[in-house]
Amino acid sequence: MLHLNKITFFAFCVYILFAFSCTQETTISKNQKELFELLEKEKDNSQTSFSIINQIADSFRYQGDNQSLILFLTDFVEKNPDNPYNSYWLLLTAYTYMQENADSVAEYYFDRIIQNYDDLLVKGKSVHVLCLQNLIQISTSSDNRIYYFNQLITRFPDEVNITELYMRLAIEYEKIGDWEQALYTYSLFLERPDATTIQIPGIPDAYNKARKLIDFNNSPKDWTFESLESLEKAVKNAISRYSSTLLDKYRSKVNFFAMSWKQEETDTNSQKNFSMKDYMRGNRIRYSAKLDESSNPNEAYLRTTGWSQYINVWYLYFRKVNFPLDPEIHGRWEWAGIYFGEKL
């Protein structure tokens, strides 16, 4: 009997929940019907219809019915091409597609707004700015992203962080191989008053990245070698001859570093501008017969010893030059830095 009472009570609870759900759905449907009827009467009144459409959209969101929401918004725009808020309705459509993980469709609507509709301020926010910011996030085309960045910079300089956008724009130019525009945009970034201090998510030490590239571009690059073999041979010969003059000649004149293995090349105290003679005088310098086994097609390490009683071992770091802007320099080799101590 007790077991039967439990079953009866459970069935009663299910019934109550079902009845409540049906009542709630009926109420929503009734409200939606009333809103649709009101919209039909007020569709020519842009201010009133704006409020009604927002309420209808909210009801679809409450139900989790994104497909009906999309159909409603796009149908309204198609049937009412002169409605002044159409860019906003398409913005909501794009957002809804993003919620459905349909970024490519969302991109179509964001771009459609930019290309075909005048800008609109809704709750103090520019619809075009919102579209451009989202397009930058979801677009996979560097060409498109370049266009969007430039739109934000030229049209809305007071609403975005210009310094950050210059850096991101320069990187996009790099991706498509437009090095002249990349360098020009990096130079614009460096001219910004906050370039040295800005923190850009995903781009650590943005200032040094731009500074190194610009400095390298403006340098003679006469320290580079045609091959790793020729660079290694020249450096070994200079060490054998104890010629600090030759070693100073061979090392990079831009962005040369000297640091421990634990440091980062971007550390402020890693950039060194010194003469090798300060470390060669009176010391017995030796080098390994072969490059370190960790060397690869783009980087190489030459172990040397005898530099000082404090740090006896130095690894000379050679790397392939990555500078597509100048085909005569791109792919050559440079002595780019020194690592102090044994490898970790």
Short mmCIF file of N, CA and C in Angstrom, two decimals, residues 68-232:
data_model
loop_
_atom_site.label_atom_id
_atom_site.label_comp_id
_atom_site.label_asym_id
_atom_site.label_seq_id
_atom_site.Cartn_x
_atom_site.Cartn_y
_atom_site.Cartn_z
N SER A 68 13.54 29.67 -34.83
CA SER A 68 12.38 30.54 -35.02
C SER A 68 12.78 32.01 -34.91
N LEU A 69 13.71 32.29 -34.01
CA LEU A 69 14.20 33.66 -33.85
C LEU A 69 14.86 34.15 -35.13
N ILE A 70 15.72 33.31 -35.71
CA ILE A 70 16.40 33.67 -36.96
C ILE A 70 15.40 33.89 -38.08
N LEU A 71 14.46 32.97 -38.20
CA LEU A 71 13.44 33.07 -39.25
C LEU A 71 12.62 34.35 -39.09
N PHE A 72 12.24 34.66 -37.86
CA PHE A 72 11.44 35.85 -37.60
C PHE A 72 12.20 37.13 -37.98
N LEU A 73 13.46 37.24 -37.55
CA LEU A 73 14.23 38.46 -37.80
C LEU A 73 14.53 38.65 -39.29
N THR A 74 14.98 37.59 -39.95
CA THR A 74 15.32 37.71 -41.37
C THR A 74 14.08 37.95 -42.22
N ASP A 75 12.97 37.34 -41.84
CA ASP A 75 11.72 37.55 -42.58
C ASP A 75 11.26 39.00 -42.44
N PHE A 76 11.38 39.54 -41.23
CA PHE A 76 10.97 40.93 -41.02
C PHE A 76 11.81 41.88 -41.87
N VAL A 77 13.13 41.66 -41.89
CA VAL A 77 14.02 42.53 -42.67
C VAL A 77 13.69 42.46 -44.15
N GLU A 78 13.42 41.24 -44.62
CA GLU A 78 13.11 41.06 -46.05
C GLU A 78 11.82 41.77 -46.43
N LYS A 79 10.83 41.70 -45.56
CA LYS A 79 9.52 42.28 -45.88
C LYS A 79 9.45 43.78 -45.56
N ASN A 80 10.41 44.27 -44.79
CA ASN A 80 10.39 45.69 -44.41
C ASN A 80 11.77 46.30 -44.67
N PRO A 81 12.17 46.39 -45.93
CA PRO A 81 13.54 46.83 -46.27
C PRO A 81 13.86 48.26 -45.84
N ASP A 82 12.85 49.06 -45.58
CA ASP A 82 13.10 50.46 -45.20
C ASP A 82 13.10 50.69 -43.69
N ASN A 83 12.95 49.64 -42.91
CA ASN A 83 12.96 49.81 -41.46
C ASN A 83 14.34 50.31 -41.02
N PRO A 84 14.41 51.40 -40.28
CA PRO A 84 15.71 51.99 -39.92
C PRO A 84 16.55 51.13 -38.97
N TYR A 85 15.94 50.12 -38.38
CA TYR A 85 16.66 49.27 -37.43
C TYR A 85 17.07 47.92 -38.02
N ASN A 86 17.00 47.78 -39.33
CA ASN A 86 17.30 46.49 -39.94
C ASN A 86 18.73 46.02 -39.66
N SER A 87 19.66 46.95 -39.58
CA SER A 87 21.04 46.54 -39.29
C SER A 87 21.12 45.90 -37.90
N TYR A 88 20.32 46.39 -36.98
CA TYR A 88 20.31 45.82 -35.63
C TYR A 88 19.68 44.44 -35.62
N TRP A 89 18.59 44.26 -36.40
CA TRP A 89 17.96 42.94 -36.45
C TRP A 89 18.90 41.91 -37.08
N LEU A 90 19.65 42.33 -38.08
CA LEU A 90 20.62 41.41 -38.68
C LEU A 90 21.79 41.16 -37.74
N LEU A 91 22.11 42.15 -36.90
CA LEU A 91 23.14 41.94 -35.89
C LEU A 91 22.71 40.86 -34.91
N LEU A 92 21.45 40.92 -34.47
CA LEU A 92 20.92 39.88 -33.58
C LEU A 92 20.93 38.52 -34.27
N THR A 93 20.64 38.52 -35.57
CA THR A 93 20.68 37.28 -36.34
C THR A 93 22.09 36.69 -36.34
N ALA A 94 23.08 37.54 -36.57
CA ALA A 94 24.47 37.08 -36.58
C ALA A 94 24.87 36.52 -35.21
N TYR A 95 24.50 37.22 -34.14
CA TYR A 95 24.80 36.74 -32.80
C TYR A 95 24.17 35.36 -32.55
N THR A 96 22.95 35.20 -33.03
CA THR A 96 22.25 33.93 -32.83
C THR A 96 22.96 32.80 -33.56
N TYR A 97 23.44 33.06 -34.76
CA TYR A 97 24.20 32.05 -35.49
C TYR A 97 25.50 31.71 -34.77
N MET A 98 26.12 32.69 -34.14
CA MET A 98 27.33 32.41 -33.36
C MET A 98 27.01 31.49 -32.19
N GLN A 99 25.86 31.69 -31.56
CA GLN A 99 25.43 30.80 -30.47
C GLN A 99 25.22 29.38 -30.97
N GLU A 100 24.87 29.27 -32.25
CA GLU A 100 24.66 27.95 -32.85
C GLU A 100 25.96 27.38 -33.43
N ASN A 101 27.09 28.04 -33.15
CA ASN A 101 28.40 27.64 -33.67
C ASN A 101 28.46 27.64 -35.19
N ALA A 102 27.69 28.51 -35.79
CA ALA A 102 27.69 28.67 -37.25
C ALA A 102 28.40 29.98 -37.59
N ASP A 103 29.71 30.03 -37.31
CA ASP A 103 30.45 31.28 -37.46
C ASP A 103 30.50 31.77 -38.91
N SER A 104 30.56 30.84 -39.86
CA SER A 104 30.63 31.26 -41.26
C SER A 104 29.37 31.98 -41.69
N VAL A 105 28.21 31.53 -41.18
CA VAL A 105 26.95 32.20 -41.50
C VAL A 105 26.89 33.54 -40.76
N ALA A 106 27.35 33.55 -39.51
CA ALA A 106 27.39 34.80 -38.75
C ALA A 106 28.27 35.82 -39.46
N GLU A 107 29.39 35.36 -39.99
CA GLU A 107 30.30 36.26 -40.71
C GLU A 107 29.60 36.90 -41.90
N TYR A 108 28.79 36.09 -42.61
CA TYR A 108 28.04 36.62 -43.75
C TYR A 108 27.14 37.78 -43.32
N TYR A 109 26.44 37.62 -42.21
CA TYR A 109 25.51 38.67 -41.76
C TYR A 109 26.24 39.90 -41.23
N PHE A 110 27.33 39.68 -40.47
CA PHE A 110 28.11 40.83 -40.01
C PHE A 110 28.63 41.64 -41.19
N ASP A 111 29.16 40.95 -42.18
CA ASP A 111 29.71 41.63 -43.35
C ASP A 111 28.60 42.30 -44.17
N ARG A 112 27.47 41.66 -44.26
CA ARG A 112 26.33 42.23 -44.99
C ARG A 112 25.92 43.58 -44.38
N ILE A 113 25.94 43.65 -43.07
CA ILE A 113 25.59 44.90 -42.39
C ILE A 113 26.59 46.00 -42.76
N ILE A 114 27.88 45.66 -42.71
CA ILE A 114 28.93 46.64 -43.01
C ILE A 114 28.80 47.16 -44.44
N GLN A 115 28.51 46.25 -45.36
CA GLN A 115 28.52 46.61 -46.77
C GLN A 115 27.23 47.29 -47.23
N ASN A 116 26.10 46.99 -46.59
CA ASN A 116 24.81 47.41 -47.15
C ASN A 116 23.95 48.31 -46.27
N TYR A 117 24.36 48.52 -45.04
CA TYR A 117 23.51 49.30 -44.13
C TYR A 117 24.30 50.42 -43.48
N ASP A 118 23.63 51.56 -43.31
CA ASP A 118 24.25 52.66 -42.58
C ASP A 118 24.45 52.27 -41.13
N ASP A 119 25.43 52.92 -40.50
CA ASP A 119 25.69 52.63 -39.10
C ASP A 119 24.52 53.09 -38.24
N LEU A 120 24.42 52.48 -37.08
CA LEU A 120 23.29 52.75 -36.18
C LEU A 120 23.79 52.67 -34.75
N LEU A 121 23.38 53.61 -33.94
CA LEU A 121 23.70 53.58 -32.52
C LEU A 121 22.54 52.96 -31.76
N VAL A 122 22.81 51.86 -31.08
CA VAL A 122 21.80 51.21 -30.25
C VAL A 122 22.36 51.11 -28.84
N LYS A 123 21.67 51.76 -27.91
CA LYS A 123 22.11 51.82 -26.52
C LYS A 123 23.53 52.39 -26.43
N GLY A 124 23.81 53.37 -27.28
CA GLY A 124 25.09 54.05 -27.26
C GLY A 124 26.22 53.32 -27.95
N LYS A 125 25.94 52.18 -28.58
CA LYS A 125 26.99 51.41 -29.23
C LYS A 125 26.78 51.39 -30.74
N SER A 126 27.86 51.54 -31.47
CA SER A 126 27.82 51.50 -32.93
C SER A 126 27.65 50.07 -33.41
N VAL A 127 26.65 49.84 -34.25
CA VAL A 127 26.43 48.51 -34.82
C VAL A 127 27.61 48.11 -35.70
N HIS A 128 28.15 49.05 -36.46
CA HIS A 128 29.28 48.73 -37.33
C HIS A 128 30.52 48.34 -36.54
N VAL A 129 30.76 49.03 -35.42
CA VAL A 129 31.90 48.67 -34.58
C VAL A 129 31.74 47.25 -34.04
N LEU A 130 30.55 46.93 -33.57
CA LEU A 130 30.30 45.59 -33.05
C LEU A 130 30.50 44.54 -34.14
N CYS A 131 30.03 44.84 -35.34
CA CYS A 131 30.20 43.90 -36.46
C CYS A 131 31.68 43.70 -36.78
N LEU A 132 32.42 44.79 -36.89
CA LEU A 132 33.84 44.70 -37.24
C LEU A 132 34.63 43.95 -36.18
N GLN A 133 34.33 44.20 -34.92
CA GLN A 133 35.03 43.51 -33.85
C GLN A 133 34.76 42.01 -33.88
N ASN A 134 33.53 41.64 -34.17
CA ASN A 134 33.20 40.22 -34.27
C ASN A 134 33.80 39.59 -35.52
N LEU A 135 33.81 40.32 -36.61
CA LEU A 135 34.40 39.80 -37.84
C LEU A 135 35.88 39.51 -37.66
N ILE A 136 36.57 40.37 -36.95
CA ILE A 136 38.00 40.15 -36.69
C ILE A 136 38.20 38.87 -35.88
N GLN A 137 37.27 38.58 -34.98
CA GLN A 137 37.38 37.40 -34.13
C GLN A 137 37.12 36.11 -34.89
N ILE A 138 36.17 36.12 -35.82
CA ILE A 138 35.74 34.86 -36.44
C ILE A 138 36.26 34.66 -37.85
N SER A 139 36.72 35.71 -38.51
CA SER A 139 37.18 35.55 -39.89
C SER A 139 38.51 34.81 -39.93
N THR A 140 38.65 33.89 -40.88
CA THR A 140 39.90 33.14 -41.04
C THR A 140 40.73 33.66 -42.20
N SER A 141 40.26 34.69 -42.87
CA SER A 141 40.96 35.27 -44.02
C SER A 141 41.76 36.49 -43.60
N SER A 142 43.07 36.46 -43.82
CA SER A 142 43.90 37.62 -43.48
C SER A 142 43.52 38.83 -44.31
N ASP A 143 43.18 38.62 -45.57
CA ASP A 143 42.76 39.75 -46.42
C ASP A 143 41.53 40.43 -45.84
N ASN A 144 40.57 39.62 -45.41
CA ASN A 144 39.36 40.20 -44.81
C ASN A 144 39.67 40.90 -43.50
N ARG A 145 40.51 40.28 -42.69
CA ARG A 145 40.85 40.87 -41.39
C ARG A 145 41.58 42.20 -41.58
N ILE A 146 42.42 42.28 -42.59
CA ILE A 146 43.10 43.54 -42.89
C ILE A 146 42.08 44.63 -43.19
N TYR A 147 41.08 44.29 -44.00
CA TYR A 147 40.03 45.26 -44.32
C TYR A 147 39.29 45.70 -43.06
N TYR A 148 38.96 44.75 -42.20
CA TYR A 148 38.21 45.07 -40.98
C TYR A 148 39.04 45.94 -40.03
N PHE A 149 40.32 45.60 -39.87
CA PHE A 149 41.20 46.42 -39.02
C PHE A 149 41.27 47.85 -39.54
N ASN A 150 41.46 47.99 -40.84
CA ASN A 150 41.56 49.33 -41.43
C ASN A 150 40.27 50.11 -41.28
N GLN A 151 39.14 49.43 -41.37
CA GLN A 151 37.85 50.09 -41.17
C GLN A 151 37.74 50.65 -39.75
N LEU A 152 38.13 49.85 -38.77
CA LEU A 152 38.08 50.31 -37.38
C LEU A 152 39.02 51.49 -37.15
N ILE A 153 40.22 51.41 -37.71
CA ILE A 153 41.22 52.45 -37.49
C ILE A 153 40.81 53.77 -38.12
N THR A 154 40.31 53.71 -39.35
CA THR A 154 39.99 54.95 -40.08
C THR A 154 38.64 55.53 -39.70
N ARG A 155 37.67 54.67 -39.41
CA ARG A 155 36.31 55.16 -39.15
C ARG A 155 36.01 55.39 -37.68
N PHE A 156 36.66 54.61 -36.82
CA PHE A 156 36.30 54.68 -35.39
C PHE A 156 37.55 54.81 -34.50
N PRO A 157 38.43 55.76 -34.78
CA PRO A 157 39.67 55.86 -34.00
C PRO A 157 39.46 56.15 -32.53
N ASP A 158 38.33 56.76 -32.19
CA ASP A 158 38.08 57.10 -30.78
C ASP A 158 37.39 55.98 -30.00
N GLU A 159 37.02 54.92 -30.70
CA GLU A 159 36.29 53.84 -30.04
C GLU A 159 37.10 52.56 -29.90
N VAL A 160 38.33 52.57 -30.40
CA VAL A 160 39.16 51.37 -30.35
C VAL A 160 40.56 51.74 -29.86
N ASN A 161 41.35 50.72 -29.55
CA ASN A 161 42.74 50.93 -29.16
C ASN A 161 43.60 50.90 -30.43
N ILE A 162 43.93 52.07 -30.94
CA ILE A 162 44.66 52.17 -32.20
C ILE A 162 46.02 51.47 -32.11
N THR A 163 46.70 51.60 -30.99
CA THR A 163 48.02 50.99 -30.84
C THR A 163 47.95 49.49 -31.02
N GLU A 164 47.01 48.86 -30.35
CA GLU A 164 46.85 47.41 -30.49
C GLU A 164 46.47 47.02 -31.91
N LEU A 165 45.59 47.79 -32.53
CA LEU A 165 45.15 47.45 -33.88
C LEU A 165 46.28 47.57 -34.89
N TYR A 166 47.17 48.54 -34.72
CA TYR A 166 48.32 48.65 -35.62
C TYR A 166 49.18 47.38 -35.55
N MET A 167 49.41 46.90 -34.34
CA MET A 167 50.22 45.69 -34.19
C MET A 167 49.54 44.49 -34.84
N ARG A 168 48.27 44.31 -34.58
CA ARG A 168 47.55 43.17 -35.14
C ARG A 168 47.45 43.30 -36.67
N LEU A 169 47.27 44.50 -37.16
CA LEU A 169 47.21 44.72 -38.61
C LEU A 169 48.54 44.38 -39.26
N ALA A 170 49.64 44.79 -38.65
CA ALA A 170 50.97 44.49 -39.20
C ALA A 170 51.20 42.99 -39.30
N ILE A 171 50.75 42.26 -38.30
CA ILE A 171 50.91 40.80 -38.32
C ILE A 171 50.11 40.18 -39.46
N GLU A 172 48.92 40.71 -39.73
CA GLU A 172 48.12 40.21 -40.85
C GLU A 172 48.81 40.49 -42.19
N TYR A 173 49.43 41.65 -42.31
CA TYR A 173 50.18 41.95 -43.53
C TYR A 173 51.33 40.96 -43.71
N GLU A 174 51.98 40.60 -42.60
CA GLU A 174 53.04 39.59 -42.66
C GLU A 174 52.51 38.27 -43.20
N LYS A 175 51.34 37.88 -42.73
CA LYS A 175 50.78 36.58 -43.11
C LYS A 175 50.55 36.46 -44.62
N ILE A 176 50.19 37.59 -45.25
CA ILE A 176 49.94 37.53 -46.70
C ILE A 176 51.19 37.90 -47.50
N GLY A 177 52.30 38.16 -46.81
CA GLY A 177 53.55 38.45 -47.49
C GLY A 177 53.70 39.87 -47.97
N ASP A 178 52.86 40.77 -47.50
CA ASP A 178 52.97 42.18 -47.87
C ASP A 178 53.89 42.87 -46.86
N TRP A 179 55.19 42.69 -47.05
CA TRP A 179 56.15 43.14 -46.06
C TRP A 179 56.30 44.66 -46.03
N GLU A 180 56.11 45.30 -47.15
CA GLU A 180 56.22 46.76 -47.15
C GLU A 180 55.13 47.38 -46.28
N GLN A 181 53.91 46.89 -46.43
CA GLN A 181 52.82 47.39 -45.58
C GLN A 181 53.02 46.97 -44.13
N ALA A 182 53.56 45.77 -43.93
CA ALA A 182 53.82 45.30 -42.56
C ALA A 182 54.81 46.22 -41.86
N LEU A 183 55.91 46.53 -42.53
CA LEU A 183 56.91 47.40 -41.92
C LEU A 183 56.36 48.81 -41.68
N TYR A 184 55.59 49.30 -42.64
CA TYR A 184 54.99 50.63 -42.47
C TYR A 184 54.06 50.65 -41.26
N THR A 185 53.27 49.59 -41.10
CA THR A 185 52.33 49.54 -39.99
C THR A 185 53.05 49.34 -38.66
N TYR A 186 54.12 48.53 -38.67
CA TYR A 186 54.94 48.40 -37.46
C TYR A 186 55.51 49.77 -37.05
N SER A 187 55.93 50.56 -38.03
CA SER A 187 56.48 51.88 -37.71
C SER A 187 55.40 52.79 -37.12
N LEU A 188 54.16 52.67 -37.62
CA LEU A 188 53.05 53.43 -37.03
C LEU A 188 52.81 53.01 -35.59
N PHE A 189 52.92 51.71 -35.35
CA PHE A 189 52.77 51.19 -33.98
C PHE A 189 53.84 51.80 -33.07
N LEU A 190 55.09 51.81 -33.52
CA LEU A 190 56.19 52.31 -32.70
C LEU A 190 56.06 53.80 -32.40
N GLU A 191 55.36 54.52 -33.25
CA GLU A 191 55.18 55.96 -33.04
C GLU A 191 54.11 56.27 -31.99
N ARG A 192 53.33 55.28 -31.62
CA ARG A 192 52.27 55.51 -30.64
C ARG A 192 52.88 55.75 -29.25
N PRO A 193 52.31 56.67 -28.47
CA PRO A 193 52.91 57.00 -27.16
C PRO A 193 52.90 55.85 -26.16
N ASP A 194 51.99 54.91 -26.32
CA ASP A 194 51.92 53.79 -25.37
C ASP A 194 52.51 52.50 -25.93
N ALA A 195 53.26 52.59 -27.02
CA ALA A 195 53.80 51.39 -27.66
C ALA A 195 54.74 50.61 -26.73
N THR A 196 55.50 51.32 -25.91
CA THR A 196 56.48 50.65 -25.05
C THR A 196 55.85 49.95 -23.85
N THR A 197 54.63 50.30 -23.52
CA THR A 197 54.01 49.76 -22.31
C THR A 197 52.78 48.90 -22.57
N ILE A 198 52.25 48.94 -23.76
CA ILE A 198 50.99 48.23 -24.02
C ILE A 198 51.16 46.72 -23.87
N GLN A 199 50.15 46.09 -23.30
CA GLN A 199 50.11 44.63 -23.17
C GLN A 199 49.00 44.13 -24.09
N ILE A 200 49.38 43.36 -25.11
CA ILE A 200 48.41 42.88 -26.10
C ILE A 200 48.23 41.38 -25.92
N PRO A 201 47.02 40.92 -25.61
CA PRO A 201 46.78 39.48 -25.43
C PRO A 201 47.23 38.68 -26.65
N GLY A 202 48.01 37.64 -26.41
CA GLY A 202 48.45 36.78 -27.50
C GLY A 202 49.69 37.26 -28.22
N ILE A 203 50.17 38.47 -27.89
CA ILE A 203 51.38 39.01 -28.54
C ILE A 203 52.32 39.50 -27.44
N PRO A 204 53.07 38.60 -26.82
CA PRO A 204 53.96 39.03 -25.74
C PRO A 204 55.07 39.94 -26.25
N ASP A 205 55.36 40.98 -25.50
CA ASP A 205 56.44 41.91 -25.82
C ASP A 205 56.31 42.46 -27.25
N ALA A 206 55.15 43.01 -27.54
CA ALA A 206 54.86 43.53 -28.88
C ALA A 206 55.87 44.60 -29.30
N TYR A 207 56.25 45.45 -28.37
CA TYR A 207 57.17 46.55 -28.72
C TYR A 207 58.49 46.01 -29.27
N ASN A 208 59.09 45.06 -28.56
CA ASN A 208 60.38 44.52 -29.02
C ASN A 208 60.25 43.80 -30.35
N LYS A 209 59.14 43.14 -30.56
CA LYS A 209 58.91 42.47 -31.85
C LYS A 209 58.98 43.47 -33.00
N ALA A 210 58.26 44.57 -32.84
CA ALA A 210 58.24 45.60 -33.89
C ALA A 210 59.59 46.31 -33.98
N ARG A 211 60.18 46.64 -32.84
CA ARG A 211 61.45 47.36 -32.82
C ARG A 211 62.55 46.58 -33.53
N LYS A 212 62.63 45.28 -33.26
CA LYS A 212 63.67 44.46 -33.86
C LYS A 212 63.52 44.39 -35.38
N LEU A 213 62.29 44.23 -35.82
CA LEU A 213 62.05 44.12 -37.26
C LEU A 213 62.40 45.42 -37.98
N ILE A 214 61.99 46.55 -37.41
CA ILE A 214 62.28 47.84 -38.03
C ILE A 214 63.78 48.12 -38.00
N ASP A 215 64.43 47.85 -36.88
CA ASP A 215 65.88 48.08 -36.78
C ASP A 215 66.64 47.21 -37.78
N PHE A 216 66.22 45.95 -37.91
CA PHE A 216 66.90 45.05 -38.85
C PHE A 216 66.71 45.55 -40.28
N ASN A 217 65.51 46.00 -40.59
CA ASN A 217 65.24 46.50 -41.95
C ASN A 217 66.11 47.72 -42.27
N ASN A 218 66.35 48.56 -41.27
CA ASN A 218 67.12 49.79 -41.50
C ASN A 218 68.63 49.58 -41.42
N SER A 219 69.07 48.38 -41.10
CA SER A 219 70.50 48.11 -40.93
C SER A 219 71.13 47.65 -42.26
N PRO A 220 72.47 47.69 -42.37
CA PRO A 220 73.13 47.24 -43.61
C PRO A 220 73.12 45.73 -43.79
N LYS A 221 72.98 44.98 -42.69
CA LYS A 221 72.92 43.51 -42.73
C LYS A 221 74.20 42.90 -43.33
N ASP A 222 75.31 43.61 -43.19
CA ASP A 222 76.55 43.14 -43.80
C ASP A 222 77.30 42.12 -42.95
N TRP A 223 76.70 41.67 -41.87
CA TRP A 223 77.31 40.65 -41.02
C TRP A 223 76.78 39.25 -41.33
N THR A 224 75.85 39.15 -42.26
CA THR A 224 75.24 37.85 -42.55
C THR A 224 76.13 37.03 -43.47
N PHE A 225 75.96 35.70 -43.40
CA PHE A 225 76.74 34.77 -44.22
C PHE A 225 75.81 33.95 -45.10
N GLU A 226 76.36 33.52 -46.22
CA GLU A 226 75.56 32.79 -47.20
C GLU A 226 75.06 31.47 -46.66
N SER A 227 75.85 30.83 -45.80
CA SER A 227 75.48 29.51 -45.28
C SER A 227 75.95 29.36 -43.84
N LEU A 228 75.38 28.38 -43.16
CA LEU A 228 75.80 28.07 -41.79
C LEU A 228 77.26 27.62 -41.79
N GLU A 229 77.63 26.84 -42.77
CA GLU A 229 79.00 26.34 -42.85
C GLU A 229 80.02 27.48 -42.94
N SER A 230 79.71 28.48 -43.78
CA SER A 230 80.65 29.60 -43.93
C SER A 230 80.70 30.45 -42.66
N LEU A 231 79.58 30.61 -41.97
CA LEU A 231 79.56 31.35 -40.71
C LEU A 231 80.36 30.62 -39.65
N GLU A 232 80.13 29.32 -39.52
CA GLU A 232 80.86 28.52 -38.52
C GLU A 232 82.36 28.58 -38.78
#
